[in-house]
Amino acid sequence: MKSAIYPGSFDPMTLGHLDVIKRASKMFDQLTVSVLDNKAKNALFSVEERVSILKEATKDLPNVSVDSFSGLLVDYARQKDIHVSVRGLRAVTDFEYELQIAQTNRKLSNGALDTVFLTTSLEYAYLSSSSVKEIAAFHGDISQLVPDFVAKLVYKKYNSGSMED
Ligand code: ADP
């Protein structure tokens, strides 16, 4: 069985992430989307909230499961016996960062964890979680960037005054 992990911050999940998830779910028998619990990053949504958003968005994809992890991806992947990490590439600016992570993970895992890159669908090339948050913070329109139920949750965060990010 071919399994893969799609790790990321997903703060929050965007239509760009969902596009990568849908495409990767067709390439692998099992895809685990996993939220990185990165205490260093000041997140808008808690890990539990991000997991629940991803679960809702992927509920019709039977071979996709959602999880979270902290620490090194290589350790998490070894525990799960998964040998492929999926990442998305938008522009050249992503490339250097992603190349570094991919090389480091292969080295740290002694070759056990490799990375597969999916290039972004053109309509999502400029879409990031950060831009969603910036636009929402100024009450701009994010309806083309995230699913409707996510847009509601994002606006709620900014209206409730808990603007951590
Ligand atoms: P991280 O903080 O780990 O970069 P993100 O949640 O920002 O996590 O992104 C997770 C992965 O999804 C990264 O590989 C990123 O390049 C990719 N990604 C993010 N947005 C898009 C998009 N619009 N199209 C394709 N890939 C994307």
CSV table of C-alpha atoms and ligand atoms in Angstrom, one decimal:
chain,number,residue,atom,x,y,z
A,1,MET,CA,0.0,0.0,0.0
A,2,LYS,CA,1.4,3.4,-1.0
A,3,SER,CA,1.0,5.9,1.8
A,4,ALA,CA,2.0,9.5,2.1
A,5,ILE,CA,1.9,12.4,4.6
A,6,TYR,CA,1.1,16.0,3.8
A,7,PRO,CA,2.5,18.0,6.6
A,8,GLY,CA,2.0,21.7,7.2
A,9,SER,CA,0.8,24.5,9.4
A,10,PHE,CA,-2.6,24.8,7.7
A,11,ASP,CA,-3.4,28.0,9.7
A,12,PRO,CA,-6.0,27.9,8.1
A,13,MET,CA,-6.4,25.4,5.3
A,14,THR,CA,-6.9,27.2,2.0
A,15,LEU,CA,-8.3,26.1,-1.3
A,16,GLY,CA,-4.7,25.7,-2.4
A,17,HIS,CA,-4.0,23.1,0.3
A,18,LEU,CA,-7.3,21.4,-0.5
A,19,ASP,CA,-6.3,21.2,-4.2
A,20,VAL,CA,-3.0,19.5,-3.2
A,21,ILE,CA,-4.9,17.1,-0.9
A,22,LYS,CA,-7.3,16.1,-3.6
A,23,ARG,CA,-4.6,15.5,-6.2
A,24,ALA,CA,-2.4,13.6,-3.8
A,25,SER,CA,-5.3,11.5,-2.6
A,26,LYS,CA,-5.5,10.1,-6.2
A,27,MET,CA,-1.8,9.3,-6.3
A,28,PHE,CA,-1.6,7.4,-3.0
A,29,ASP,CA,-3.7,4.6,-1.4
A,30,GLN,CA,-3.7,6.5,1.9
A,31,LEU,CA,-2.9,10.2,2.6
A,32,THR,CA,-2.4,11.5,6.1
A,33,VAL,CA,-2.7,15.3,6.3
A,34,SER,CA,-0.9,16.3,9.5
A,35,VAL,CA,-0.9,19.6,11.3
A,36,LEU,CA,2.5,20.5,12.7
A,37,ASP,CA,2.1,21.7,16.3
A,38,ASN,CA,4.8,24.3,16.0
A,39,LYS,CA,4.8,26.2,19.3
A,40,ALA,CA,7.3,28.8,17.9
A,41,LYS,CA,4.7,30.0,15.4
A,42,ASN,CA,2.0,32.4,16.6
A,43,ALA,CA,-1.0,30.7,15.1
A,44,LEU,CA,-4.5,32.1,14.6
A,45,PHE,CA,-6.2,28.6,15.0
A,46,SER,CA,-5.3,26.0,17.6
A,47,VAL,CA,-4.0,22.7,16.4
A,48,GLU,CA,-7.4,21.1,17.4
A,49,GLU,CA,-9.3,23.8,15.3
A,50,ARG,CA,-7.0,23.2,12.3
A,51,VAL,CA,-7.5,19.5,12.5
A,52,SER,CA,-11.2,19.9,12.7
A,53,ILE,CA,-11.3,22.2,9.7
A,54,LEU,CA,-9.2,19.7,7.7
A,55,LYS,CA,-11.5,16.8,8.8
A,56,GLU,CA,-14.6,18.7,7.7
A,57,ALA,CA,-13.1,19.7,4.3
A,58,THR,CA,-11.9,16.1,3.5
A,59,LYS,CA,-14.9,14.2,4.9
A,60,ASP,CA,-15.8,13.0,1.4
A,61,LEU,CA,-12.3,11.7,0.6
A,62,PRO,CA,-12.3,8.2,2.1
A,63,ASN,CA,-8.5,7.6,1.8
A,64,VAL,CA,-7.6,10.9,3.6
A,65,SER,CA,-7.1,11.0,7.3
A,66,VAL,CA,-6.2,14.0,9.5
A,67,ASP,CA,-3.8,14.0,12.3
A,68,SER,CA,-1.3,16.3,14.1
A,69,PHE,CA,2.3,16.0,15.2
A,70,SER,CA,5.0,17.8,17.0
A,71,GLY,CA,8.7,17.4,16.7
A,72,LEU,CA,10.6,16.1,13.7
A,73,LEU,CA,8.7,15.0,10.6
A,74,VAL,CA,11.2,12.1,10.1
A,75,ASP,CA,10.4,10.7,13.6
A,76,TYR,CA,6.6,11.0,13.1
A,77,ALA,CA,6.9,9.4,9.6
A,78,ARG,CA,9.0,6.5,11.0
A,79,GLN,CA,6.4,5.9,13.7
A,80,LYS,CA,3.7,5.7,11.1
A,81,ASP,CA,5.9,3.7,8.7
A,82,ILE,CA,5.3,6.2,5.9
A,83,HIS,CA,8.1,7.0,3.5
A,84,VAL,CA,6.7,9.9,1.3
A,85,SER,CA,6.1,13.5,2.3
A,86,VAL,CA,3.9,15.6,-0.1
A,87,ARG,CA,4.6,19.3,-0.4
A,88,GLY,CA,3.3,22.0,-2.6
A,89,LEU,CA,5.3,24.4,-4.8
A,90,ARG,CA,3.8,27.7,-5.8
A,91,ALA,CA,6.6,29.9,-7.1
A,92,VAL,CA,10.4,30.0,-7.2
A,93,THR,CA,10.3,31.6,-3.7
A,94,ASP,CA,9.0,28.3,-2.3
A,95,PHE,CA,11.7,26.3,-4.0
A,96,GLU,CA,14.8,27.0,-2.0
A,97,TYR,CA,13.0,26.5,1.4
A,98,GLU,CA,11.2,23.3,0.2
A,99,LEU,CA,14.5,22.0,-1.3
A,100,GLN,CA,16.2,22.5,2.0
A,101,ILE,CA,13.5,20.7,4.0
A,102,ALA,CA,13.4,17.8,1.6
A,103,GLN,CA,17.2,17.3,1.6
A,104,THR,CA,17.3,17.6,5.3
A,105,ASN,CA,14.5,15.0,5.8
A,106,ARG,CA,16.2,12.6,3.4
A,107,LYS,CA,19.5,12.9,5.2
A,108,LEU,CA,18.0,12.7,8.8
A,109,SER,CA,16.0,9.6,7.9
A,110,ASN,CA,18.9,7.9,6.1
A,111,GLY,CA,17.0,7.9,2.9
A,112,ALA,CA,13.8,6.5,4.4
A,113,LEU,CA,11.7,9.7,3.9
A,114,ASP,CA,11.5,11.2,0.4
A,115,THR,CA,9.5,14.2,-0.8
A,116,VAL,CA,7.1,14.5,-3.7
A,117,PHE,CA,6.2,18.0,-4.9
A,118,LEU,CA,3.0,19.0,-6.5
A,119,THR,CA,3.0,22.2,-8.4
A,120,THR,CA,0.2,24.6,-7.6
A,121,SER,CA,-2.9,24.9,-9.8
A,122,LEU,CA,-2.5,28.3,-11.4
A,123,GLU,CA,-5.6,29.8,-9.8
A,124,TYR,CA,-4.0,29.2,-6.4
A,125,ALA,CA,-0.5,30.2,-7.2
A,126,TYR,CA,-0.6,33.4,-5.1
A,127,LEU,CA,-2.7,31.9,-2.3
A,128,SER,CA,-1.2,31.4,1.2
A,129,SER,CA,-2.6,31.1,4.7
A,130,SER,CA,-0.9,34.4,5.6
A,131,SER,CA,-2.6,36.3,2.8
A,132,VAL,CA,-6.0,34.9,3.9
A,133,LYS,CA,-5.3,36.2,7.4
A,134,GLU,CA,-4.1,39.6,6.2
A,135,ILE,CA,-7.1,40.1,4.0
A,136,ALA,CA,-9.6,38.9,6.7
A,137,ALA,CA,-8.0,41.2,9.3
A,138,PHE,CA,-9.0,44.1,7.2
A,139,HIS,CA,-12.4,42.6,6.5
A,140,GLY,CA,-11.6,41.9,2.9
A,141,ASP,CA,-13.2,39.2,0.8
A,142,ILE,CA,-11.7,35.7,1.3
A,143,SER,CA,-14.5,33.8,-0.3
A,144,GLN,CA,-12.4,32.8,-3.3
A,145,LEU,CA,-9.5,31.6,-1.1
A,146,VAL,CA,-11.0,29.2,1.5
A,147,PRO,CA,-14.2,27.1,1.7
A,148,ASP,CA,-17.2,29.0,3.0
A,149,PHE,CA,-17.3,27.4,6.4
A,150,VAL,CA,-13.6,28.3,6.9
A,151,ALA,CA,-14.2,31.9,5.8
A,152,LYS,CA,-16.8,32.2,8.6
A,153,LEU,CA,-14.4,30.8,11.2
A,154,VAL,CA,-11.6,33.2,10.1
A,155,TYR,CA,-13.9,36.2,10.3
A,156,LYS,CA,-15.1,35.1,13.7
A,157,LYS,CA,-11.6,35.1,15.0
A,158,TYR,CA,-11.0,38.6,13.9
A,159,ASN,CA,-14.3,39.8,15.1
A,160,SER,CA,-13.9,38.2,18.5
A,161,GLY,CA,-10.8,40.3,19.1
A,162,SER,CA,-8.4,37.4,19.5
A,163,MET,CA,-6.0,38.6,16.9
A,164,GLU,CA,-2.9,36.7,17.8
A,165,ASP,CA,-1.4,36.7,14.4
B,1,ADP,P1,4.3,25.4,6.2
B,1,ADP,O1,4.2,26.4,7.3
B,1,ADP,O2,4.8,24.0,6.6
B,1,ADP,O3,4.9,25.9,4.9
B,1,ADP,P2,1.7,25.7,5.0
B,1,ADP,O4,0.4,25.3,5.7
B,1,ADP,O5,2.0,27.1,4.7
B,1,ADP,O6,2.8,25.0,5.9
B,1,ADP,O7,1.8,24.9,3.6
B,1,ADP,C1,2.0,23.4,3.6
B,1,ADP,C2,2.4,23.0,2.2
B,1,ADP,O8,1.4,23.4,1.3
B,1,ADP,C3,3.7,23.7,1.7
B,1,ADP,O9,4.5,22.8,1.0
B,1,ADP,C4,3.2,24.8,0.9
B,1,ADP,O10,4.2,25.2,-0.1
B,1,ADP,C5,2.0,24.2,0.2
B,1,ADP,N1,1.0,25.2,-0.2
B,1,ADP,C6,0.5,26.2,0.5
B,1,ADP,N2,-0.3,26.9,-0.3
B,1,ADP,C7,-0.3,26.3,-1.5
B,1,ADP,C8,-1.0,26.6,-2.7
B,1,ADP,N3,-1.8,27.7,-2.9
B,1,ADP,N4,-0.8,25.8,-3.8
B,1,ADP,C9,0.1,24.7,-3.6
B,1,ADP,N5,0.7,24.4,-2.5
B,1,ADP,C10,0.5,25.2,-1.5
